Short mmCIF file of N, CA and C and ligand atoms in Angstrom, two decimals:
data_model
loop_
_atom_site.label_atom_id
_atom_site.label_comp_id
_atom_site.label_asym_id
_atom_site.label_seq_id
_atom_site.Cartn_x
_atom_site.Cartn_y
_atom_site.Cartn_z
N MET E 10 56.27 -35.17 35.86
CA MET E 10 56.79 -35.74 34.62
C MET E 10 56.91 -34.67 33.54
N LEU E 11 55.89 -33.81 33.47
CA LEU E 11 55.91 -32.77 32.44
C LEU E 11 57.02 -31.76 32.72
N GLU E 12 57.18 -31.41 33.99
CA GLU E 12 58.28 -30.52 34.37
C GLU E 12 59.62 -31.11 33.93
N ARG E 13 59.78 -32.41 34.18
CA ARG E 13 61.05 -33.07 33.83
C ARG E 13 61.35 -33.02 32.36
N ILE E 14 60.31 -33.02 31.52
CA ILE E 14 60.56 -33.00 30.07
C ILE E 14 60.40 -31.58 29.50
N GLY E 15 60.30 -30.58 30.38
CA GLY E 15 60.31 -29.19 29.94
C GLY E 15 59.00 -28.70 29.37
N VAL E 16 57.88 -29.26 29.85
CA VAL E 16 56.56 -28.85 29.36
C VAL E 16 55.80 -28.23 30.54
N SER E 17 55.22 -27.05 30.32
CA SER E 17 54.52 -26.42 31.44
C SER E 17 53.16 -27.10 31.65
N SER E 18 52.74 -27.12 32.92
CA SER E 18 51.51 -27.86 33.23
C SER E 18 50.74 -27.13 34.32
N SER E 19 49.45 -27.47 34.42
CA SER E 19 48.63 -26.92 35.50
C SER E 19 47.57 -27.96 35.83
N LYS E 20 46.98 -27.82 37.02
CA LYS E 20 45.91 -28.74 37.41
C LYS E 20 44.60 -28.27 36.79
N VAL E 21 43.81 -29.24 36.33
CA VAL E 21 42.52 -28.91 35.72
C VAL E 21 41.41 -29.44 36.62
N ARG E 22 40.68 -28.50 37.23
CA ARG E 22 39.60 -28.89 38.16
C ARG E 22 38.27 -28.25 37.82
N THR E 23 38.29 -27.29 36.89
CA THR E 23 37.05 -26.59 36.54
C THR E 23 36.95 -26.51 35.02
N PRO E 24 35.74 -26.30 34.50
CA PRO E 24 35.59 -26.17 33.05
C PRO E 24 36.45 -25.04 32.48
N SER E 25 36.61 -23.93 33.19
CA SER E 25 37.42 -22.85 32.62
C SER E 25 38.91 -23.22 32.60
N GLU E 26 39.37 -23.98 33.59
CA GLU E 26 40.77 -24.45 33.54
C GLU E 26 40.95 -25.42 32.37
N LEU E 27 39.93 -26.22 32.10
CA LEU E 27 40.00 -27.17 30.98
C LEU E 27 40.11 -26.42 29.65
N ALA E 28 39.38 -25.32 29.55
CA ALA E 28 39.38 -24.56 28.30
C ALA E 28 40.75 -23.96 27.99
N GLY E 29 41.63 -23.85 29.00
CA GLY E 29 42.91 -23.19 28.78
C GLY E 29 44.07 -24.10 28.45
N VAL E 30 43.85 -25.41 28.30
CA VAL E 30 45.00 -26.31 28.09
C VAL E 30 45.07 -26.83 26.65
N ASP E 31 46.30 -27.19 26.23
CA ASP E 31 46.53 -27.74 24.89
C ASP E 31 46.45 -29.27 24.89
N GLY E 32 46.47 -29.86 26.07
CA GLY E 32 46.40 -31.32 26.19
C GLY E 32 46.09 -31.65 27.62
N LEU E 33 45.64 -32.88 27.86
CA LEU E 33 45.22 -33.25 29.20
C LEU E 33 45.73 -34.65 29.53
N ILE E 34 46.18 -34.83 30.78
CA ILE E 34 46.53 -36.16 31.26
C ILE E 34 45.50 -36.58 32.29
N LEU E 35 44.84 -37.72 32.03
CA LEU E 35 43.95 -38.32 33.03
C LEU E 35 44.82 -39.34 33.76
N PRO E 36 45.13 -39.09 35.02
CA PRO E 36 46.15 -39.89 35.71
C PRO E 36 45.61 -41.22 36.21
N GLY E 37 46.52 -42.00 36.78
CA GLY E 37 46.11 -43.18 37.50
C GLY E 37 45.45 -42.78 38.80
N GLY E 38 44.89 -43.76 39.48
CA GLY E 38 44.16 -43.51 40.71
C GLY E 38 43.04 -44.50 40.79
N GLU E 39 41.84 -44.02 40.92
CA GLU E 39 40.68 -44.91 41.03
C GLU E 39 39.60 -44.38 40.10
N SER E 40 39.35 -45.15 39.04
CA SER E 40 38.45 -44.65 37.99
C SER E 40 37.04 -44.40 38.50
N THR E 41 36.56 -45.23 39.45
CA THR E 41 35.19 -45.03 39.97
C THR E 41 35.11 -43.67 40.68
N THR E 42 36.12 -43.36 41.46
CA THR E 42 36.14 -42.11 42.22
C THR E 42 36.30 -40.92 41.27
N ILE E 43 37.18 -41.06 40.29
CA ILE E 43 37.42 -39.94 39.37
C ILE E 43 36.12 -39.61 38.62
N SER E 44 35.39 -40.64 38.16
CA SER E 44 34.17 -40.33 37.41
C SER E 44 33.10 -39.74 38.32
N LYS E 45 33.02 -40.21 39.56
CA LYS E 45 32.04 -39.62 40.50
C LYS E 45 32.38 -38.16 40.79
N LEU E 46 33.66 -37.89 41.02
CA LEU E 46 34.07 -36.50 41.30
C LEU E 46 33.83 -35.62 40.08
N ALA E 47 34.05 -36.18 38.89
CA ALA E 47 33.80 -35.41 37.66
C ALA E 47 32.33 -34.99 37.59
N ARG E 48 31.43 -35.89 38.00
CA ARG E 48 29.99 -35.55 38.04
C ARG E 48 29.72 -34.47 39.08
N ILE E 49 30.25 -34.69 40.31
CA ILE E 49 29.97 -33.77 41.43
C ILE E 49 30.47 -32.36 41.11
N PHE E 50 31.63 -32.27 40.45
CA PHE E 50 32.21 -30.95 40.17
C PHE E 50 31.88 -30.44 38.76
N ASP E 51 30.83 -31.01 38.16
CA ASP E 51 30.35 -30.55 36.84
C ASP E 51 31.43 -30.57 35.77
N MET E 52 32.29 -31.59 35.85
CA MET E 52 33.35 -31.72 34.85
C MET E 52 33.08 -32.85 33.86
N PHE E 53 32.04 -33.66 34.12
CA PHE E 53 31.85 -34.85 33.29
C PHE E 53 31.55 -34.46 31.83
N GLU E 54 30.52 -33.65 31.62
CA GLU E 54 30.17 -33.25 30.25
C GLU E 54 31.27 -32.41 29.59
N PRO E 55 31.85 -31.42 30.30
CA PRO E 55 32.94 -30.68 29.66
C PRO E 55 34.11 -31.58 29.22
N LEU E 56 34.44 -32.58 30.05
CA LEU E 56 35.54 -33.49 29.66
C LEU E 56 35.14 -34.32 28.45
N GLN E 57 33.90 -34.82 28.48
CA GLN E 57 33.43 -35.62 27.34
C GLN E 57 33.43 -34.79 26.06
N ALA E 58 33.00 -33.54 26.17
CA ALA E 58 32.96 -32.67 24.99
C ALA E 58 34.37 -32.39 24.49
N ALA E 59 35.30 -32.11 25.41
CA ALA E 59 36.69 -31.82 25.00
C ALA E 59 37.30 -33.03 24.29
N ILE E 60 37.02 -34.23 24.81
CA ILE E 60 37.54 -35.46 24.20
C ILE E 60 36.98 -35.60 22.79
N SER E 61 35.68 -35.40 22.63
CA SER E 61 35.12 -35.62 21.29
C SER E 61 35.46 -34.47 20.34
N GLN E 62 35.80 -33.30 20.88
CA GLN E 62 36.18 -32.18 20.00
C GLN E 62 37.65 -32.19 19.63
N GLY E 63 38.41 -33.18 20.10
CA GLY E 63 39.78 -33.34 19.62
C GLY E 63 40.88 -32.88 20.56
N LEU E 64 40.56 -32.54 21.82
CA LEU E 64 41.64 -32.20 22.76
C LEU E 64 42.55 -33.42 22.91
N PRO E 65 43.87 -33.27 22.80
CA PRO E 65 44.77 -34.41 23.05
C PRO E 65 44.65 -34.85 24.51
N VAL E 66 44.34 -36.12 24.71
CA VAL E 66 44.18 -36.64 26.07
C VAL E 66 44.97 -37.94 26.21
N PHE E 67 45.73 -38.02 27.30
CA PHE E 67 46.58 -39.18 27.61
C PHE E 67 46.05 -39.79 28.91
N GLY E 68 45.56 -41.02 28.84
CA GLY E 68 45.04 -41.68 30.03
C GLY E 68 45.98 -42.78 30.47
N THR E 69 46.43 -42.71 31.74
CA THR E 69 47.27 -43.77 32.28
C THR E 69 46.48 -44.53 33.33
N CYS E 70 46.43 -45.85 33.18
CA CYS E 70 45.81 -46.74 34.16
C CYS E 70 44.34 -46.37 34.41
N ALA E 71 43.97 -45.78 35.54
CA ALA E 71 42.58 -45.36 35.73
C ALA E 71 42.15 -44.43 34.59
N GLY E 72 43.08 -43.61 34.10
CA GLY E 72 42.78 -42.70 32.99
C GLY E 72 42.42 -43.45 31.71
N LEU E 73 43.09 -44.59 31.48
CA LEU E 73 42.73 -45.45 30.33
C LEU E 73 41.30 -45.97 30.48
N ILE E 74 40.96 -46.41 31.70
CA ILE E 74 39.60 -46.93 31.95
C ILE E 74 38.58 -45.85 31.62
N LEU E 75 38.88 -44.61 32.02
CA LEU E 75 37.94 -43.50 31.80
C LEU E 75 37.78 -43.15 30.32
N LEU E 76 38.79 -43.49 29.50
CA LEU E 76 38.71 -43.19 28.06
C LEU E 76 38.07 -44.32 27.25
N ALA E 77 37.87 -45.48 27.89
CA ALA E 77 37.35 -46.63 27.14
C ALA E 77 35.86 -46.49 26.84
N ASP E 78 35.48 -46.88 25.63
CA ASP E 78 34.05 -46.88 25.30
C ASP E 78 33.30 -47.93 26.12
N LYS E 79 33.97 -49.06 26.43
CA LYS E 79 33.31 -50.11 27.22
C LYS E 79 34.27 -50.65 28.26
N ILE E 80 33.75 -50.98 29.44
CA ILE E 80 34.60 -51.59 30.46
C ILE E 80 33.98 -52.89 30.99
N ILE E 81 34.86 -53.75 31.48
CA ILE E 81 34.46 -55.00 32.13
C ILE E 81 34.94 -54.91 33.59
N ASP E 82 34.10 -55.46 34.50
CA ASP E 82 34.42 -55.45 35.94
C ASP E 82 34.42 -54.04 36.54
N GLY E 83 33.62 -53.16 35.96
CA GLY E 83 33.37 -51.86 36.60
C GLY E 83 32.31 -52.05 37.68
N THR E 84 32.08 -51.02 38.50
CA THR E 84 30.96 -51.07 39.43
C THR E 84 29.67 -50.89 38.62
N SER E 85 28.52 -51.25 39.21
CA SER E 85 27.27 -51.27 38.43
C SER E 85 26.93 -49.87 37.90
N ASP E 86 27.33 -48.84 38.63
CA ASP E 86 26.97 -47.47 38.22
C ASP E 86 28.15 -46.74 37.57
N GLN E 87 29.21 -47.46 37.24
CA GLN E 87 30.43 -46.77 36.77
C GLN E 87 30.27 -46.22 35.36
N GLU E 88 30.65 -44.96 35.21
CA GLU E 88 30.57 -44.31 33.90
C GLU E 88 31.98 -44.04 33.38
N THR E 89 32.11 -44.01 32.07
CA THR E 89 33.38 -43.55 31.49
C THR E 89 33.10 -42.39 30.53
N PHE E 90 34.13 -41.58 30.28
CA PHE E 90 33.99 -40.50 29.30
C PHE E 90 33.91 -41.11 27.90
N GLY E 91 34.64 -42.17 27.67
CA GLY E 91 34.66 -42.84 26.37
C GLY E 91 35.54 -42.11 25.37
N GLY E 92 35.60 -42.66 24.17
CA GLY E 92 36.40 -42.08 23.10
C GLY E 92 37.28 -43.13 22.44
N LEU E 93 37.81 -44.05 23.25
CA LEU E 93 38.64 -45.12 22.68
C LEU E 93 37.75 -46.31 22.33
N ASP E 94 37.87 -46.73 21.08
CA ASP E 94 37.09 -47.85 20.55
C ASP E 94 37.72 -49.15 21.07
N ALA E 95 37.47 -49.42 22.35
CA ALA E 95 38.13 -50.57 22.99
C ALA E 95 37.33 -51.00 24.22
N VAL E 96 37.54 -52.26 24.59
CA VAL E 96 36.96 -52.78 25.83
C VAL E 96 38.10 -52.97 26.82
N VAL E 97 37.98 -52.35 27.99
CA VAL E 97 39.04 -52.39 28.99
C VAL E 97 38.55 -53.11 30.24
N ARG E 98 39.36 -54.07 30.71
CA ARG E 98 39.01 -54.81 31.93
C ARG E 98 39.75 -54.21 33.12
N ARG E 99 38.98 -53.82 34.13
CA ARG E 99 39.60 -53.25 35.35
C ARG E 99 40.29 -54.34 36.16
N ASN E 100 41.31 -53.97 36.91
CA ASN E 100 41.98 -54.85 37.88
C ASN E 100 42.29 -56.22 37.27
N ALA E 101 42.77 -56.21 36.04
CA ALA E 101 42.90 -57.45 35.26
C ALA E 101 43.97 -58.40 35.80
N PHE E 102 44.88 -57.89 36.61
CA PHE E 102 45.95 -58.75 37.15
C PHE E 102 45.68 -59.13 38.60
N GLY E 103 44.59 -58.62 39.19
CA GLY E 103 44.30 -58.87 40.60
C GLY E 103 44.52 -57.62 41.42
N GLY E 104 44.74 -57.81 42.71
CA GLY E 104 44.81 -56.69 43.65
C GLY E 104 46.19 -56.07 43.72
N GLN E 105 46.35 -55.22 44.71
CA GLN E 105 47.58 -54.44 44.89
C GLN E 105 48.84 -55.31 44.93
N THR E 106 48.72 -56.49 45.58
CA THR E 106 49.91 -57.34 45.74
C THR E 106 50.34 -57.98 44.42
N GLU E 107 49.47 -57.94 43.44
CA GLU E 107 49.82 -58.47 42.10
C GLU E 107 50.47 -57.39 41.23
N SER E 108 50.80 -56.26 41.81
CA SER E 108 51.46 -55.19 41.04
C SER E 108 52.87 -55.65 40.64
N PHE E 109 53.34 -55.16 39.50
CA PHE E 109 54.66 -55.58 39.02
C PHE E 109 55.26 -54.53 38.09
N GLU E 110 56.58 -54.63 37.91
CA GLU E 110 57.26 -53.78 36.92
C GLU E 110 57.83 -54.65 35.82
N THR E 111 57.82 -54.12 34.61
CA THR E 111 58.38 -54.88 33.49
C THR E 111 58.88 -53.93 32.41
N GLU E 112 59.46 -54.49 31.36
CA GLU E 112 59.94 -53.70 30.23
C GLU E 112 59.13 -54.06 29.00
N LEU E 113 58.79 -53.04 28.23
CA LEU E 113 57.89 -53.24 27.10
C LEU E 113 58.43 -52.62 25.82
N ALA E 114 58.26 -53.31 24.71
CA ALA E 114 58.47 -52.66 23.41
C ALA E 114 57.25 -51.78 23.16
N PHE E 115 57.49 -50.57 22.63
CA PHE E 115 56.39 -49.60 22.45
C PHE E 115 56.57 -48.97 21.07
N GLU E 116 55.62 -49.19 20.18
CA GLU E 116 55.75 -48.67 18.81
C GLU E 116 55.81 -47.14 18.81
N GLY E 117 56.84 -46.60 18.17
CA GLY E 117 57.00 -45.14 18.10
C GLY E 117 57.95 -44.60 19.15
N ILE E 118 58.41 -45.46 20.07
CA ILE E 118 59.37 -45.03 21.09
C ILE E 118 60.67 -45.82 20.90
N ASP E 119 61.74 -45.08 20.60
CA ASP E 119 63.04 -45.70 20.36
C ASP E 119 63.89 -45.65 21.63
N GLY E 120 65.04 -46.29 21.56
CA GLY E 120 66.01 -46.20 22.65
C GLY E 120 65.86 -47.29 23.68
N GLY E 121 65.36 -48.44 23.28
CA GLY E 121 65.25 -49.56 24.21
C GLY E 121 63.87 -49.67 24.82
N PRO E 122 63.64 -50.76 25.56
CA PRO E 122 62.29 -50.99 26.10
C PRO E 122 61.86 -49.93 27.12
N VAL E 123 60.55 -49.74 27.18
CA VAL E 123 59.93 -48.78 28.10
C VAL E 123 59.77 -49.46 29.47
N GLU E 124 60.14 -48.72 30.53
CA GLU E 124 59.99 -49.22 31.91
C GLU E 124 58.55 -48.96 32.36
N ALA E 125 57.85 -50.04 32.74
CA ALA E 125 56.42 -49.90 33.03
C ALA E 125 56.07 -50.51 34.38
N ALA E 126 55.31 -49.76 35.20
CA ALA E 126 54.81 -50.29 36.47
C ALA E 126 53.30 -50.49 36.35
N PHE E 127 52.87 -51.71 36.65
CA PHE E 127 51.45 -52.06 36.59
C PHE E 127 50.91 -52.16 38.02
N ILE E 128 49.98 -51.28 38.37
CA ILE E 128 49.47 -51.22 39.74
C ILE E 128 47.95 -51.36 39.70
N ARG E 129 47.44 -52.51 40.18
CA ARG E 129 46.00 -52.82 40.04
C ARG E 129 45.56 -52.41 38.63
N ALA E 130 46.33 -52.87 37.68
CA ALA E 130 46.23 -52.31 36.33
C ALA E 130 45.12 -52.95 35.50
N PRO E 131 44.58 -52.18 34.57
CA PRO E 131 43.64 -52.73 33.60
C PRO E 131 44.37 -53.32 32.39
N VAL E 132 43.70 -54.14 31.60
CA VAL E 132 44.22 -54.47 30.27
C VAL E 132 43.18 -54.13 29.23
N ILE E 133 43.66 -53.98 28.00
CA ILE E 133 42.77 -53.68 26.89
C ILE E 133 42.37 -55.02 26.29
N GLU E 134 41.14 -55.40 26.58
CA GLU E 134 40.66 -56.75 26.28
C GLU E 134 40.39 -56.92 24.79
N SER E 135 39.82 -55.90 24.17
CA SER E 135 39.66 -55.96 22.72
C SER E 135 39.73 -54.55 22.15
N VAL E 136 40.21 -54.49 20.93
CA VAL E 136 40.49 -53.21 20.28
C VAL E 136 39.69 -53.13 19.00
N GLY E 137 38.87 -52.09 18.86
CA GLY E 137 38.07 -51.92 17.66
C GLY E 137 38.90 -51.40 16.50
N PRO E 138 38.30 -51.34 15.32
CA PRO E 138 39.06 -50.97 14.11
C PRO E 138 39.60 -49.55 14.13
N LYS E 139 39.04 -48.67 14.94
CA LYS E 139 39.50 -47.27 14.93
C LYS E 139 40.75 -47.06 15.76
N ALA E 140 41.05 -48.00 16.65
CA ALA E 140 42.21 -47.84 17.54
C ALA E 140 43.39 -48.67 17.05
N LYS E 141 44.60 -48.21 17.40
CA LYS E 141 45.82 -48.89 16.97
C LYS E 141 46.61 -49.35 18.20
N VAL E 142 47.06 -50.60 18.16
CA VAL E 142 47.83 -51.15 19.29
C VAL E 142 49.26 -50.64 19.22
N LEU E 143 49.79 -50.15 20.37
CA LEU E 143 51.17 -49.67 20.44
C LEU E 143 52.07 -50.58 21.25
N SER E 144 51.48 -51.30 22.21
CA SER E 144 52.32 -52.14 23.06
C SER E 144 51.49 -53.26 23.68
N SER E 145 52.14 -54.44 23.79
CA SER E 145 51.48 -55.61 24.40
C SER E 145 52.49 -56.30 25.31
N LEU E 146 51.98 -57.04 26.28
CA LEU E 146 52.83 -57.88 27.11
C LEU E 146 53.24 -59.13 26.32
N PRO E 147 54.26 -59.85 26.77
CA PRO E 147 54.68 -61.07 26.04
C PRO E 147 53.54 -62.09 25.89
N ASN E 148 52.58 -62.08 26.81
CA ASN E 148 51.45 -63.02 26.67
C ASN E 148 50.37 -62.51 25.72
N GLY E 149 50.62 -61.40 25.06
CA GLY E 149 49.68 -60.90 24.05
C GLY E 149 48.68 -59.88 24.58
N LYS E 150 48.64 -59.67 25.89
CA LYS E 150 47.67 -58.71 26.43
C LYS E 150 48.06 -57.29 26.03
N VAL E 151 47.08 -56.57 25.46
CA VAL E 151 47.34 -55.23 24.94
C VAL E 151 47.35 -54.22 26.09
N VAL E 152 48.39 -53.38 26.14
CA VAL E 152 48.53 -52.43 27.26
C VAL E 152 48.71 -50.97 26.81
N ALA E 153 48.71 -50.72 25.49
CA ALA E 153 48.77 -49.32 25.03
C ALA E 153 48.12 -49.22 23.66
N ILE E 154 47.25 -48.24 23.51
CA ILE E 154 46.61 -47.99 22.21
C ILE E 154 46.51 -46.49 21.95
N ARG E 155 46.31 -46.15 20.69
CA ARG E 155 46.03 -44.77 20.34
C ARG E 155 44.88 -44.72 19.33
N GLN E 156 44.19 -43.60 19.34
CA GLN E 156 43.11 -43.38 18.37
C GLN E 156 42.89 -41.88 18.26
N ASP E 157 43.07 -41.35 17.07
CA ASP E 157 42.89 -39.91 16.84
C ASP E 157 43.64 -39.09 17.90
N ASN E 158 42.91 -38.34 18.72
CA ASN E 158 43.53 -37.46 19.72
C ASN E 158 43.79 -38.14 21.06
N LEU E 159 43.59 -39.46 21.13
CA LEU E 159 43.64 -40.14 22.43
C LEU E 159 44.73 -41.19 22.51
N LEU E 160 45.42 -41.21 23.66
CA LEU E 160 46.45 -42.21 23.96
C LEU E 160 46.07 -42.84 25.30
N GLY E 161 46.05 -44.17 25.34
CA GLY E 161 45.68 -44.84 26.59
C GLY E 161 46.65 -45.97 26.89
N ILE E 162 47.16 -45.99 28.13
CA ILE E 162 48.09 -47.05 28.52
C ILE E 162 47.66 -47.63 29.88
N SER E 163 47.93 -48.93 30.06
CA SER E 163 47.53 -49.63 31.30
C SER E 163 48.40 -49.32 32.48
N PHE E 164 49.62 -48.83 32.22
CA PHE E 164 50.64 -48.80 33.26
C PHE E 164 51.02 -47.37 33.64
N HIS E 165 51.92 -47.28 34.64
CA HIS E 165 52.42 -45.99 35.13
C HIS E 165 53.89 -45.85 34.70
N PRO E 166 54.20 -45.01 33.73
CA PRO E 166 55.61 -44.81 33.39
C PRO E 166 56.32 -43.97 34.45
N GLU E 167 55.56 -43.13 35.14
CA GLU E 167 56.19 -42.16 36.07
C GLU E 167 56.80 -42.85 37.29
N ILE E 168 56.30 -44.03 37.65
CA ILE E 168 56.81 -44.73 38.85
C ILE E 168 58.27 -45.11 38.64
N SER E 169 58.59 -45.54 37.42
CA SER E 169 59.96 -45.96 37.15
C SER E 169 60.80 -44.82 36.57
N GLY E 170 60.22 -43.61 36.51
CA GLY E 170 60.97 -42.46 36.00
C GLY E 170 61.13 -42.50 34.49
N GLU E 171 60.26 -43.24 33.82
CA GLU E 171 60.28 -43.37 32.36
C GLU E 171 59.62 -42.14 31.74
N THR E 172 60.40 -41.29 31.06
CA THR E 172 59.82 -40.05 30.52
C THR E 172 59.34 -40.19 29.06
N ARG E 173 59.73 -41.27 28.40
CA ARG E 173 59.52 -41.30 26.94
C ARG E 173 58.07 -41.42 26.51
N VAL E 174 57.18 -41.96 27.37
CA VAL E 174 55.78 -42.07 26.95
C VAL E 174 55.12 -40.68 27.01
N HIS E 175 55.48 -39.91 28.05
CA HIS E 175 54.98 -38.53 28.12
C HIS E 175 55.54 -37.69 26.96
N GLU E 176 56.82 -37.90 26.64
CA GLU E 176 57.41 -37.20 25.49
C GLU E 176 56.70 -37.58 24.19
N TYR E 177 56.36 -38.85 24.06
CA TYR E 177 55.64 -39.35 22.88
C TYR E 177 54.28 -38.64 22.79
N PHE E 178 53.57 -38.54 23.93
CA PHE E 178 52.27 -37.86 23.93
C PHE E 178 52.41 -36.41 23.49
N VAL E 179 53.36 -35.71 24.07
CA VAL E 179 53.53 -34.28 23.74
C VAL E 179 53.89 -34.12 22.26
N ARG E 180 54.83 -34.94 21.79
CA ARG E 180 55.31 -34.83 20.40
C ARG E 180 54.23 -35.22 19.40
N GLU E 181 53.60 -36.38 19.61
CA GLU E 181 52.71 -36.95 18.60
C GLU E 181 51.28 -36.39 18.66
N PHE E 182 50.87 -35.92 19.82
CA PHE E 182 49.46 -35.52 19.96
C PHE E 182 49.30 -34.02 20.16
N VAL E 183 50.20 -33.41 20.94
CA VAL E 183 50.00 -32.00 21.30
C VAL E 183 50.72 -31.08 20.32
N GLU E 184 52.03 -31.31 20.13
CA GLU E 184 52.80 -30.42 19.25
C GLU E 184 52.40 -30.58 17.79
N SER E 185 51.99 -31.78 17.42
CA SER E 185 51.65 -32.05 16.00
C SER E 185 50.30 -31.45 15.62
N LYS E 186 49.57 -30.95 16.60
CA LYS E 186 48.21 -30.47 16.34
C LYS E 186 48.20 -29.09 15.71
N1 LIG P 226 42.29 -50.26 39.60
C1 LIG P 226 42.14 -48.85 39.40
C2 LIG P 226 40.77 -48.54 38.80
O1 LIG P 226 39.98 -49.35 38.57
C3 LIG P 226 43.25 -48.28 38.54
C4 LIG P 226 44.58 -48.37 39.25
C5 LIG P 226 45.59 -47.34 38.83
O2 LIG P 226 45.27 -46.30 38.25
N2 LIG P 226 46.82 -47.61 39.16
O3 LIG P 226 40.49 -47.42 38.53
#
């Protein structure tokens, strides 16, 4: 996605690789596994420190779960990096077969609705005063928020080839810094 919008990128797997980036994307996947691997590879504290020190971070789906201060329906030992003043419910729509694509209005993104794929997706169950809602489903469920250096969304824009959310992150969080 970053290549498509003309932004150079690299994989971040070690604390020294983390120190070299201007922004970070925590991708979709499996939040329980990502947090366990972060512990095993000594990335948990460095990531938490980078988040609290103001590194621009964009979390999609599992990445949103990892940025939430509180989660519902996590495993008993599940940890998050935190940073977003919000409560996020995992697997809020059900399992893989409940995955769907839809179009969303997204505050700050022009040019028509954003194409969004929800895959075993979380929702943002409640939003604290420090975070701002950017997008919700027609039923009112919140699916995108921002707070300071952090952007978190429930869905995968990359599945539908939607580049504007990544462009929004780069423009509003990374370049503006
Ligand atoms: N359900 C996954 C989790 O709990 C997230 C799914 C995704 O990233 N598409 O981490």
